[in-house]
Short mmCIF file of N, CA and C in Angstrom, two decimals:
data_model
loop_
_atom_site.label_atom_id
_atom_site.label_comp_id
_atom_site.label_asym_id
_atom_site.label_seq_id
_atom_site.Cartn_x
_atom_site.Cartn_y
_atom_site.Cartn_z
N UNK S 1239 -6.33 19.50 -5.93
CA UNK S 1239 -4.98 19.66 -6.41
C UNK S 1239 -4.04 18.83 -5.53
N UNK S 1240 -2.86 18.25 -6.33
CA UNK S 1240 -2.30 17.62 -5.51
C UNK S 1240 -1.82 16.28 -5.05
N UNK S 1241 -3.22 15.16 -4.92
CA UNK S 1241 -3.51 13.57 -5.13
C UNK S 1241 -4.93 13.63 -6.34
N UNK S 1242 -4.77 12.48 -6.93
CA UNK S 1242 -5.81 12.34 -7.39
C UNK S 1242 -7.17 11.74 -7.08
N UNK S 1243 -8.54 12.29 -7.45
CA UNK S 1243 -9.26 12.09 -6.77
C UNK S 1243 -10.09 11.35 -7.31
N UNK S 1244 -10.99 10.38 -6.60
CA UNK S 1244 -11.63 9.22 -6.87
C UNK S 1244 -13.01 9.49 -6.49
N UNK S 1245 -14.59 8.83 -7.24
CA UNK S 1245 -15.65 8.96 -6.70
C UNK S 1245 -16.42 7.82 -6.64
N UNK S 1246 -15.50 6.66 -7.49
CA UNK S 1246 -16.61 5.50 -7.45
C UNK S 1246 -15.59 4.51 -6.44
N UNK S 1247 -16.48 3.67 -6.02
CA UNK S 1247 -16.00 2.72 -4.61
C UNK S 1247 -15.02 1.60 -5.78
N UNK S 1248 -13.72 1.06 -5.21
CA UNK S 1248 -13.14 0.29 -5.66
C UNK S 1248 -13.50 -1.18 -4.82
N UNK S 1249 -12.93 -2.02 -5.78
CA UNK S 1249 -13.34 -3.59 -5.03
C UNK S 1249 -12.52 -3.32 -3.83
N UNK S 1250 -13.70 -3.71 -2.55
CA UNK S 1250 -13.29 -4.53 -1.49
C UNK S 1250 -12.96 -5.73 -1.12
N UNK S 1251 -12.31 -6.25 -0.19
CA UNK S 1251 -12.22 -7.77 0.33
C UNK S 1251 -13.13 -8.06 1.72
N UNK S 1252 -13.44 -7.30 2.24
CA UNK S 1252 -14.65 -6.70 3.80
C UNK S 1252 -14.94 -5.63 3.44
N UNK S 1253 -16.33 -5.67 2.26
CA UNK S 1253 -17.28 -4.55 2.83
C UNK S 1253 -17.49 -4.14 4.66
N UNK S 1254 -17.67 -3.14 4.42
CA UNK S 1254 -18.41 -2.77 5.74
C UNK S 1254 -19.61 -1.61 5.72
N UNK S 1255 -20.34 -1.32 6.60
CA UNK S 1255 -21.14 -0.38 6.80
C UNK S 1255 -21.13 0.53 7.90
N UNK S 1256 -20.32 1.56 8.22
CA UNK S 1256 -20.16 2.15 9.50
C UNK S 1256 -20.29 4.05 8.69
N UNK S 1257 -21.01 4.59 9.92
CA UNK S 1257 -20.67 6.30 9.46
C UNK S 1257 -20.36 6.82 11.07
N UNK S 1258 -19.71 7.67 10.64
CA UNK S 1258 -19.06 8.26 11.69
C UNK S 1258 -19.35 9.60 12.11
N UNK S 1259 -19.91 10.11 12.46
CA UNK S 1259 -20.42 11.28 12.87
C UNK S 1259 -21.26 11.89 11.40
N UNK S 1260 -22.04 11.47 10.80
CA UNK S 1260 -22.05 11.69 9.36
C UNK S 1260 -21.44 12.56 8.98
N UNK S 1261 -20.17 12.23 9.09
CA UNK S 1261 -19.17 12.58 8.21
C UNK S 1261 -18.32 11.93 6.84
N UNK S 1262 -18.37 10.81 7.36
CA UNK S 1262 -17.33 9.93 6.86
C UNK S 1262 -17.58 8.57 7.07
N UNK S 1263 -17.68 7.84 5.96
CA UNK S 1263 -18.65 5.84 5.50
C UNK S 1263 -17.38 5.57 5.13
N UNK S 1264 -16.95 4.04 6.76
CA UNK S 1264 -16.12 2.93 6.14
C UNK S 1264 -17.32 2.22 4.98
N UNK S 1265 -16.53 2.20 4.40
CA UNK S 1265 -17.43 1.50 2.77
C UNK S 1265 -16.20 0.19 3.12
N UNK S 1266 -14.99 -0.33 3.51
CA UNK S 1266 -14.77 -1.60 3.34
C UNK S 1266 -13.27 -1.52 3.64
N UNK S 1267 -12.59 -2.85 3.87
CA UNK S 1267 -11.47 -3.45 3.96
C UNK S 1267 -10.76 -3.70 2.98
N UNK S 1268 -9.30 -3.49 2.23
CA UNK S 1268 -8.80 -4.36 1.55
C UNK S 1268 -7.26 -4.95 2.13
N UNK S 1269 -7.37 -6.32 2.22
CA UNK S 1269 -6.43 -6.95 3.09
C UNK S 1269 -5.68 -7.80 1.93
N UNK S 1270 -4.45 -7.96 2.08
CA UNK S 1270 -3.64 -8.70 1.20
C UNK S 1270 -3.97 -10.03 0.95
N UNK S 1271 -3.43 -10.22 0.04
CA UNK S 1271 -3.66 -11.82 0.07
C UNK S 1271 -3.07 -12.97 0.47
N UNK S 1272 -1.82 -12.62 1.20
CA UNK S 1272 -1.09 -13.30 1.74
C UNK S 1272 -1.16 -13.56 2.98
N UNK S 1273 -0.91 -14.50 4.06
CA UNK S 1273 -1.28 -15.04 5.36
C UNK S 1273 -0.73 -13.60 6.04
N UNK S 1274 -1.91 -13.22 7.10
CA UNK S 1274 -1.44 -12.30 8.23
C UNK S 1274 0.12 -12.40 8.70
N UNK S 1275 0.56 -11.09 9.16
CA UNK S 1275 1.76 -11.29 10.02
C UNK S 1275 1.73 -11.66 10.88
N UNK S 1276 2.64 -12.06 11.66
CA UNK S 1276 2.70 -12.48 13.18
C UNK S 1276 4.18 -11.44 14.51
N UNK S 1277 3.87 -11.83 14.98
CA UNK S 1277 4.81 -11.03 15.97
C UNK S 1277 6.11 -10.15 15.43
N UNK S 1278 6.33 -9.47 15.69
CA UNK S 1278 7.68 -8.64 14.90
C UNK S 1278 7.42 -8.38 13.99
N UNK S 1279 6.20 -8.64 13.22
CA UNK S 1279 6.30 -8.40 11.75
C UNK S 1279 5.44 -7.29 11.97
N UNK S 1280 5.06 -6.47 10.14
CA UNK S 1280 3.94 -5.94 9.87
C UNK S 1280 2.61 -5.67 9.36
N UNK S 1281 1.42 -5.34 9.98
CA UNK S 1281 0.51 -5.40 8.93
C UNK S 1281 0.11 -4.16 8.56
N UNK S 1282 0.17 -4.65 7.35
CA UNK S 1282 -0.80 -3.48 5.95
C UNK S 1282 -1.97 -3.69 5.49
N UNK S 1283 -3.01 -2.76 5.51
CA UNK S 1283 -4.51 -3.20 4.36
C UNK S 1283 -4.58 -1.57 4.15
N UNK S 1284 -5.82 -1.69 3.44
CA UNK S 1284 -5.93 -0.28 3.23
C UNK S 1284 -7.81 0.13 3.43
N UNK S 1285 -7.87 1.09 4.07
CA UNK S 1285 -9.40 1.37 4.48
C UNK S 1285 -10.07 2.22 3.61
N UNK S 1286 -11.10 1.76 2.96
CA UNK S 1286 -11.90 2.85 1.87
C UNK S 1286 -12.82 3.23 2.70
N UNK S 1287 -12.85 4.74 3.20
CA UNK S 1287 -13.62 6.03 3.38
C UNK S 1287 -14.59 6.74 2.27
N UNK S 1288 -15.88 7.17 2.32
CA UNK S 1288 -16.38 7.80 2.08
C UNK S 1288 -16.63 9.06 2.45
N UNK S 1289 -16.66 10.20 1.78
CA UNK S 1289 -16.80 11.70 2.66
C UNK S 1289 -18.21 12.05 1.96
N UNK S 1290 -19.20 12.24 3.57
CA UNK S 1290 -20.30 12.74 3.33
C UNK S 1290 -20.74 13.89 3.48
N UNK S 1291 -19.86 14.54 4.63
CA UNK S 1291 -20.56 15.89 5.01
C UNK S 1291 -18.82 16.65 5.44
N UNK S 1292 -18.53 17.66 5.31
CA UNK S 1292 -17.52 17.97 5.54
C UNK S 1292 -17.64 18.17 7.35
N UNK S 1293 -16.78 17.58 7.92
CA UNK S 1293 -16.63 17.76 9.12
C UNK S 1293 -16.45 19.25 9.27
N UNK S 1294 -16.75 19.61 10.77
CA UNK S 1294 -16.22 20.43 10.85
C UNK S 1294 -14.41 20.90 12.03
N UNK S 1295 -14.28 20.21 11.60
CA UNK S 1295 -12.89 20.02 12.60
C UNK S 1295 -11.88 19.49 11.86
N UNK S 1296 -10.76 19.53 12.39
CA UNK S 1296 -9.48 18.59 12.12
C UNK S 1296 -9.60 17.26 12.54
N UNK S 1297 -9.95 16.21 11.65
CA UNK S 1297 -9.60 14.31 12.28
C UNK S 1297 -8.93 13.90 12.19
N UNK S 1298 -8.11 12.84 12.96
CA UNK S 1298 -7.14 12.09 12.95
C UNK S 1298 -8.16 10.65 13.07
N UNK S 1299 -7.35 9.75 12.03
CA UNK S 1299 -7.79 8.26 12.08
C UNK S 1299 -7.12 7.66 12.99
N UNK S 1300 -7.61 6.67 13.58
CA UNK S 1300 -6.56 5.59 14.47
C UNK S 1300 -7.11 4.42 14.02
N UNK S 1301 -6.00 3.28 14.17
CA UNK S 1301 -6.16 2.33 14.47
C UNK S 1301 -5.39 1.69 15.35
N UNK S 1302 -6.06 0.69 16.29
CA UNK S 1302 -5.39 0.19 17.47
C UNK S 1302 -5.85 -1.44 17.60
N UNK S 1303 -4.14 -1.65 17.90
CA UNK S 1303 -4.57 -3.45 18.10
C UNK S 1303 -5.11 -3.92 19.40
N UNK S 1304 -5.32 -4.63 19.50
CA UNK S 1304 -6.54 -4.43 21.21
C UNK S 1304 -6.21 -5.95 21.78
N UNK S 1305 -5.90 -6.30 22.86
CA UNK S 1305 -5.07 -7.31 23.68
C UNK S 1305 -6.66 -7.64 24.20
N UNK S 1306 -6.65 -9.01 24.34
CA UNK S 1306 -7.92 -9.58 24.63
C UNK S 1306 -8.63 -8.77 25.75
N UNK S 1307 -7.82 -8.09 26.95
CA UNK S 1307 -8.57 -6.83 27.59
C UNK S 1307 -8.82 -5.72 27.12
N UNK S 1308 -8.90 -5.52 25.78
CA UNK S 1308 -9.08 -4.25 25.17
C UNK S 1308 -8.34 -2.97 25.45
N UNK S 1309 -7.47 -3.76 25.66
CA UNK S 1309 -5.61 -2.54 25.55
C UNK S 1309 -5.58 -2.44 24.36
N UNK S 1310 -4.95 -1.15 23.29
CA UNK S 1310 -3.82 -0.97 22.44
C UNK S 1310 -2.82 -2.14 23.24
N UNK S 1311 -2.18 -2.47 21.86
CA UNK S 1311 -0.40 -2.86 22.10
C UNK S 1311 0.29 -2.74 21.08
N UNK S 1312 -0.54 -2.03 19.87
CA UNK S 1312 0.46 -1.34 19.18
C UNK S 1312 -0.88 -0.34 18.23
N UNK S 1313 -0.89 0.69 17.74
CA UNK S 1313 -1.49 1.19 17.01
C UNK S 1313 -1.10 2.42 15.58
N UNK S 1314 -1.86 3.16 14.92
CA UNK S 1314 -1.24 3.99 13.94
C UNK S 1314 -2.43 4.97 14.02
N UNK S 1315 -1.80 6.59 14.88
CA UNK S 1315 -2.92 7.59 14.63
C UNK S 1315 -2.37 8.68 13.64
N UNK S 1316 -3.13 8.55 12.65
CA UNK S 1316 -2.62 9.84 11.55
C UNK S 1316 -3.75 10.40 10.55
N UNK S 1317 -3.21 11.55 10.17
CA UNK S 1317 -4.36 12.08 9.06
C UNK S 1317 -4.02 11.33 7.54
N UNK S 1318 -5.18 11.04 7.61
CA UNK S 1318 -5.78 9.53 6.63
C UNK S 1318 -4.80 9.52 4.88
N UNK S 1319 -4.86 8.88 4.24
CA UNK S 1319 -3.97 8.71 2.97
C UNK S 1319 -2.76 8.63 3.29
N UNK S 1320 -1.78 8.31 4.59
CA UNK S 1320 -0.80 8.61 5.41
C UNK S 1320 0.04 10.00 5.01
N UNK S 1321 -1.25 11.03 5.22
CA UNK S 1321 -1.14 12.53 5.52
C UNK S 1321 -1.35 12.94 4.64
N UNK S 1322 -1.78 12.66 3.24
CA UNK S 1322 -1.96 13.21 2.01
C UNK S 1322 -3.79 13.47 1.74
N UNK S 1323 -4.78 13.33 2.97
CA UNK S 1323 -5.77 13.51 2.65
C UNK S 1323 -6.54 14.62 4.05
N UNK S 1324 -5.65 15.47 4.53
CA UNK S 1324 -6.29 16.02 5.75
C UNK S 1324 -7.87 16.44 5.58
N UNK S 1325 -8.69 16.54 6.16
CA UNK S 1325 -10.17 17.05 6.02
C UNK S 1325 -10.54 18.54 5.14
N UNK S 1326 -9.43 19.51 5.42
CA UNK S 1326 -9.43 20.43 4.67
C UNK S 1326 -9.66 20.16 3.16
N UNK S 1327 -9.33 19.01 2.49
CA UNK S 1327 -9.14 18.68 0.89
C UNK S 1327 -10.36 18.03 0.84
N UNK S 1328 -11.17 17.62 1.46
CA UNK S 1328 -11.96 16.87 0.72
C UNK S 1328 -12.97 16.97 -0.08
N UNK S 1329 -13.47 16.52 -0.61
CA UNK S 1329 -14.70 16.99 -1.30
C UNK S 1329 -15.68 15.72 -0.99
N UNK S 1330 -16.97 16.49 -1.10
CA UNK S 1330 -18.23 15.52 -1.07
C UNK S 1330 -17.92 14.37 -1.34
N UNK S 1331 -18.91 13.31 -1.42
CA UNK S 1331 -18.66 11.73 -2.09
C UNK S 1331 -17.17 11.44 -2.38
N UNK S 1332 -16.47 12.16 -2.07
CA UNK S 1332 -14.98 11.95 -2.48
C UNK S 1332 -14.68 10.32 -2.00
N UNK S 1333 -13.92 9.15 -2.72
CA UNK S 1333 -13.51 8.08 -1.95
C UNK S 1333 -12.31 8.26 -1.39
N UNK S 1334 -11.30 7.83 -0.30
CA UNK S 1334 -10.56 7.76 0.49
C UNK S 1334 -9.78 6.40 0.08
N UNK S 1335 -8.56 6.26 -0.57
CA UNK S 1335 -8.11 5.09 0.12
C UNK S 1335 -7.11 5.48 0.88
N UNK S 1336 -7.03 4.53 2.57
CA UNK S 1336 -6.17 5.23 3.08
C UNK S 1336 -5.48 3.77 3.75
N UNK S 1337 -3.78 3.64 3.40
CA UNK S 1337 -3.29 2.56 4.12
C UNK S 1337 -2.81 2.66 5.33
N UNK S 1338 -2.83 1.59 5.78
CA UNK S 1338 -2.22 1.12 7.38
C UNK S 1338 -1.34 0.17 7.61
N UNK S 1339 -0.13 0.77 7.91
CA UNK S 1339 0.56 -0.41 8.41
C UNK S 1339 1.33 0.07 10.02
N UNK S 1340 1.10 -0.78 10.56
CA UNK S 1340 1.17 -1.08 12.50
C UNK S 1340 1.96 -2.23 12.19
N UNK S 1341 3.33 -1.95 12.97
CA UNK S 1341 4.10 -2.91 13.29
C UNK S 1341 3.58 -3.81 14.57
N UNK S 1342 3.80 -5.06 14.62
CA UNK S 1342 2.98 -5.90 15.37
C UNK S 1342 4.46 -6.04 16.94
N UNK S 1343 4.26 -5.72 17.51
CA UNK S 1343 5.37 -5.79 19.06
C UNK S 1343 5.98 -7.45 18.81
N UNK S 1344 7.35 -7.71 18.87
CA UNK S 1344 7.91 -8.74 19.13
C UNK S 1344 7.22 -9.92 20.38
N UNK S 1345 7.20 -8.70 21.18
CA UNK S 1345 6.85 -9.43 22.88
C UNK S 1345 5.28 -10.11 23.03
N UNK S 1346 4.62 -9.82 21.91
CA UNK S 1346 2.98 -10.02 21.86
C UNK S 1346 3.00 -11.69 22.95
N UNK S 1347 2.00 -11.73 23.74
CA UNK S 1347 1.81 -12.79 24.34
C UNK S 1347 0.82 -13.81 23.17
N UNK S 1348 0.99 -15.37 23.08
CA UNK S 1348 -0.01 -16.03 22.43
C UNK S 1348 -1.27 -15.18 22.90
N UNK S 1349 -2.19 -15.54 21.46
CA UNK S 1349 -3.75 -15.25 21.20
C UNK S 1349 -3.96 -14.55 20.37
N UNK S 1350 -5.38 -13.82 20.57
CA UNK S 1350 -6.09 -13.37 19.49
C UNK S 1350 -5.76 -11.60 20.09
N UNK S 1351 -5.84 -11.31 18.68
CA UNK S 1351 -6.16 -9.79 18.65
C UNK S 1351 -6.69 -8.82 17.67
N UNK S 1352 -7.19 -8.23 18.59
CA UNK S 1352 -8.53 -7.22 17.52
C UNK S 1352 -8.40 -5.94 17.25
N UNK S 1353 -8.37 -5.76 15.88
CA UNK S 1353 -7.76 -4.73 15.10
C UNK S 1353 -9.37 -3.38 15.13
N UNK S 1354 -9.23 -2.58 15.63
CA UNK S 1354 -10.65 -1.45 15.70
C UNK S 1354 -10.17 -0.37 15.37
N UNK S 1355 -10.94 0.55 14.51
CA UNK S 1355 -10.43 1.96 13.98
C UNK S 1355 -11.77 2.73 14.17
N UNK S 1356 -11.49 3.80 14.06
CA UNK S 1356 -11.93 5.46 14.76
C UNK S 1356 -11.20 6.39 14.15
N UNK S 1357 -11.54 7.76 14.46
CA UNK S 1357 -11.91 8.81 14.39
C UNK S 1357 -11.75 9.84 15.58
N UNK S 1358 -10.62 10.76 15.75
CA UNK S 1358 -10.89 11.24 16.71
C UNK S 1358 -10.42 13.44 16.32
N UNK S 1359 -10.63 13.83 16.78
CA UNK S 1359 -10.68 15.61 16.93
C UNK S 1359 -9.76 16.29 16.97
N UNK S 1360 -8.65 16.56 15.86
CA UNK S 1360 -7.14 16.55 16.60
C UNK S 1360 -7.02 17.49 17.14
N UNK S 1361 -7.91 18.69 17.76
CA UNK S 1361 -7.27 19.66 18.80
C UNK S 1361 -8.11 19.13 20.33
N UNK S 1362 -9.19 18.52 20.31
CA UNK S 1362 -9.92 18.41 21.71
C UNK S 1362 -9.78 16.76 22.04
N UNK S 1363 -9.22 15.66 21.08
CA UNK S 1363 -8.83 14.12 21.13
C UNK S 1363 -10.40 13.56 21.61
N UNK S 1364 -11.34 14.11 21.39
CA UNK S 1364 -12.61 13.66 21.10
C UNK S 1364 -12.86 12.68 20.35
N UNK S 1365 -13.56 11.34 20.75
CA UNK S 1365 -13.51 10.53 19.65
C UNK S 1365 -14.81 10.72 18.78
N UNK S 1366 -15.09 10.53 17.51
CA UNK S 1366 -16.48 10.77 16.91
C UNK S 1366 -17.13 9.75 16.66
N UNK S 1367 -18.38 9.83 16.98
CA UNK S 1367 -19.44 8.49 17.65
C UNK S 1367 -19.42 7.75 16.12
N UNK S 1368 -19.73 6.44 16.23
CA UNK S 1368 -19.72 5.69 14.98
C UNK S 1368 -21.30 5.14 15.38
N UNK S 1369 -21.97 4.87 13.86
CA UNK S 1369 -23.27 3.73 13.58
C UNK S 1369 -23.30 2.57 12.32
N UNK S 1370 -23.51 2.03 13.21
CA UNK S 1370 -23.07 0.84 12.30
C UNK S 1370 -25.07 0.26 12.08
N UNK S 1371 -25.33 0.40 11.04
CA UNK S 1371 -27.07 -0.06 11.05
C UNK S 1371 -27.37 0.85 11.92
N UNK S 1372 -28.66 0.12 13.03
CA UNK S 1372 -29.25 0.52 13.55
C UNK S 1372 -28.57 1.09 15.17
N UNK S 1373 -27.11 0.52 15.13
CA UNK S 1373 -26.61 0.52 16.11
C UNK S 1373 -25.72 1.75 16.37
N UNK S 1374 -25.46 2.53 17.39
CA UNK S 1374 -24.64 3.60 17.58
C UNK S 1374 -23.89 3.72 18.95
N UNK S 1375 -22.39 3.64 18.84
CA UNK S 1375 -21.50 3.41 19.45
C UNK S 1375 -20.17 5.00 20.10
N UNK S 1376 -20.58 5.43 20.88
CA UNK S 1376 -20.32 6.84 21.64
C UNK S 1376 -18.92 6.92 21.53
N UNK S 1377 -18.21 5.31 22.14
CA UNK S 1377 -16.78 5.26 21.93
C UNK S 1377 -16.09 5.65 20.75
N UNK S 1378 -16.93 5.38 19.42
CA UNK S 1378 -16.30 5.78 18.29
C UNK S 1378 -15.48 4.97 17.97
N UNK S 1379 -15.43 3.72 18.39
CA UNK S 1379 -14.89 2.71 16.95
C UNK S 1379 -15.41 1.50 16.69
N UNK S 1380 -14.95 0.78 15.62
CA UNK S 1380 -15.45 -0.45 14.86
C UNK S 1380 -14.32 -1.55 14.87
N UNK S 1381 -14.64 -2.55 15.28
CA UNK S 1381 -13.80 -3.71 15.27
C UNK S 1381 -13.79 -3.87 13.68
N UNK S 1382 -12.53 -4.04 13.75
CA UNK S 1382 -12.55 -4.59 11.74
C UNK S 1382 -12.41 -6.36 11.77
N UNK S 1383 -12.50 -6.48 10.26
CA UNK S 1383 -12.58 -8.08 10.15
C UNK S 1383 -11.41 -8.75 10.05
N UNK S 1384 -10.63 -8.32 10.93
CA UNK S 1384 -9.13 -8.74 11.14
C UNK S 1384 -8.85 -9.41 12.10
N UNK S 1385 -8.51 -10.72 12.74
CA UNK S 1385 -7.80 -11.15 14.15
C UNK S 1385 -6.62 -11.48 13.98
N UNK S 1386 -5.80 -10.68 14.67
CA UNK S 1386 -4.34 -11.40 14.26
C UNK S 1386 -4.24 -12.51 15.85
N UNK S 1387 -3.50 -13.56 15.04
CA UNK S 1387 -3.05 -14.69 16.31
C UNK S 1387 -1.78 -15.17 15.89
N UNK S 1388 -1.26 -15.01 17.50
CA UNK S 1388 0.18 -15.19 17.65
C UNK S 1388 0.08 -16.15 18.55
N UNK S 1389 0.95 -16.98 17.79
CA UNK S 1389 0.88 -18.74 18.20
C UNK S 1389 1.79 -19.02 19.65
#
C-alpha cells in the first residue's frame, strides 16, 4: 500500500552483480544521459535493488564520493526510494528503484572520484558485508561504475 510495486528488473545502463547480506541484489545502474556533473553541481542516477530475504533490521543506504584517499567528500545516507521504501514494506523479489542525488562540493580539488554504495543498520551503524561473485567484502560496499573528474 502506498508506492507501487514492481517485480520484473527494468533496463539498466551498468548492470551489476552484488548481494548484500542476502538480503538485498544491486541488479544495476541507471545514469543519465547527459555528461556527468562537475564541481558545484549535482549528480543523479538511480540504483535498482532487489529484495531477497527480508532483513532483519532497519537499513539505511549510503552513498559516498571517495577522494582518491578514500575519504567521503560528499555523500547521501537514507532509507532507499528517498524514504518511500523502508525495509518494513518490502516484499520478496520486490524491485527497488531508488534515486540519488549528492551534491558535488564547490571546493573539490582536480581528479578522479569514486562513487561506492552500502548498506548499513540504522540503530547499531553496522555496515552489511557485500559479495560480489566469488568475492566478499566485510566493509560492505561496492565501487559503482561512476568516476566523476573535476578538471
Amino acid at each position: 500500500e502506498g508506492r507501487r510495486r514492481i517485480f520484473d528488473t527494468p533496463p539498466v545502463s551498468h548492470p551489476m552483480d552484488a548481494s548484500f547480506d542476502q538480503s538485498v541484489d544491486l541488479l544495476g545502474v541507471v545514469l543519465p544521459s547527459e555528461a556527468l556533473p562537475g564541481a558545484g553541481e549535482t549528480i543523479t542516477f538511480d540504483l535498482v535493488w532487489q529484495v531477497r530475504e527480508m532483513p532483519d533490521t532497519s537499513l539505511i543506504r549510503f552513498v559516498h564520493l571517495l577522494s582518491k584517499d578514500g575519504l567521503p567528500v560528499a555523500q547521501q545516507d537514507v532509507v532507499p526510494c528517498a524514504g518511500d521504501c523502508p525495509v518494513h514494506t518490502w516484499l520478496k523479489d520486490e524491485v527497488l528503484i531508488d534515486p540519488v542525488s549528492i551534491p558535488i562540493p564547490e571546493n573539490l580539488d582536480s581528479g578522479d572520484y569514486q562513487l561506492v554504495v552500502g548498506w548499513y543498520d540504522a540503530e547499531s551503524f553496522l555496515r552489511r558485508p557485500v559479495r560480489t561473485g566469488a568475492e566478499f567484502d566485510n566493509n560492505g560496499l561496492i565501487a559503482l561504475p561512476i568516476v566523476i573528474e573535476i578538471p
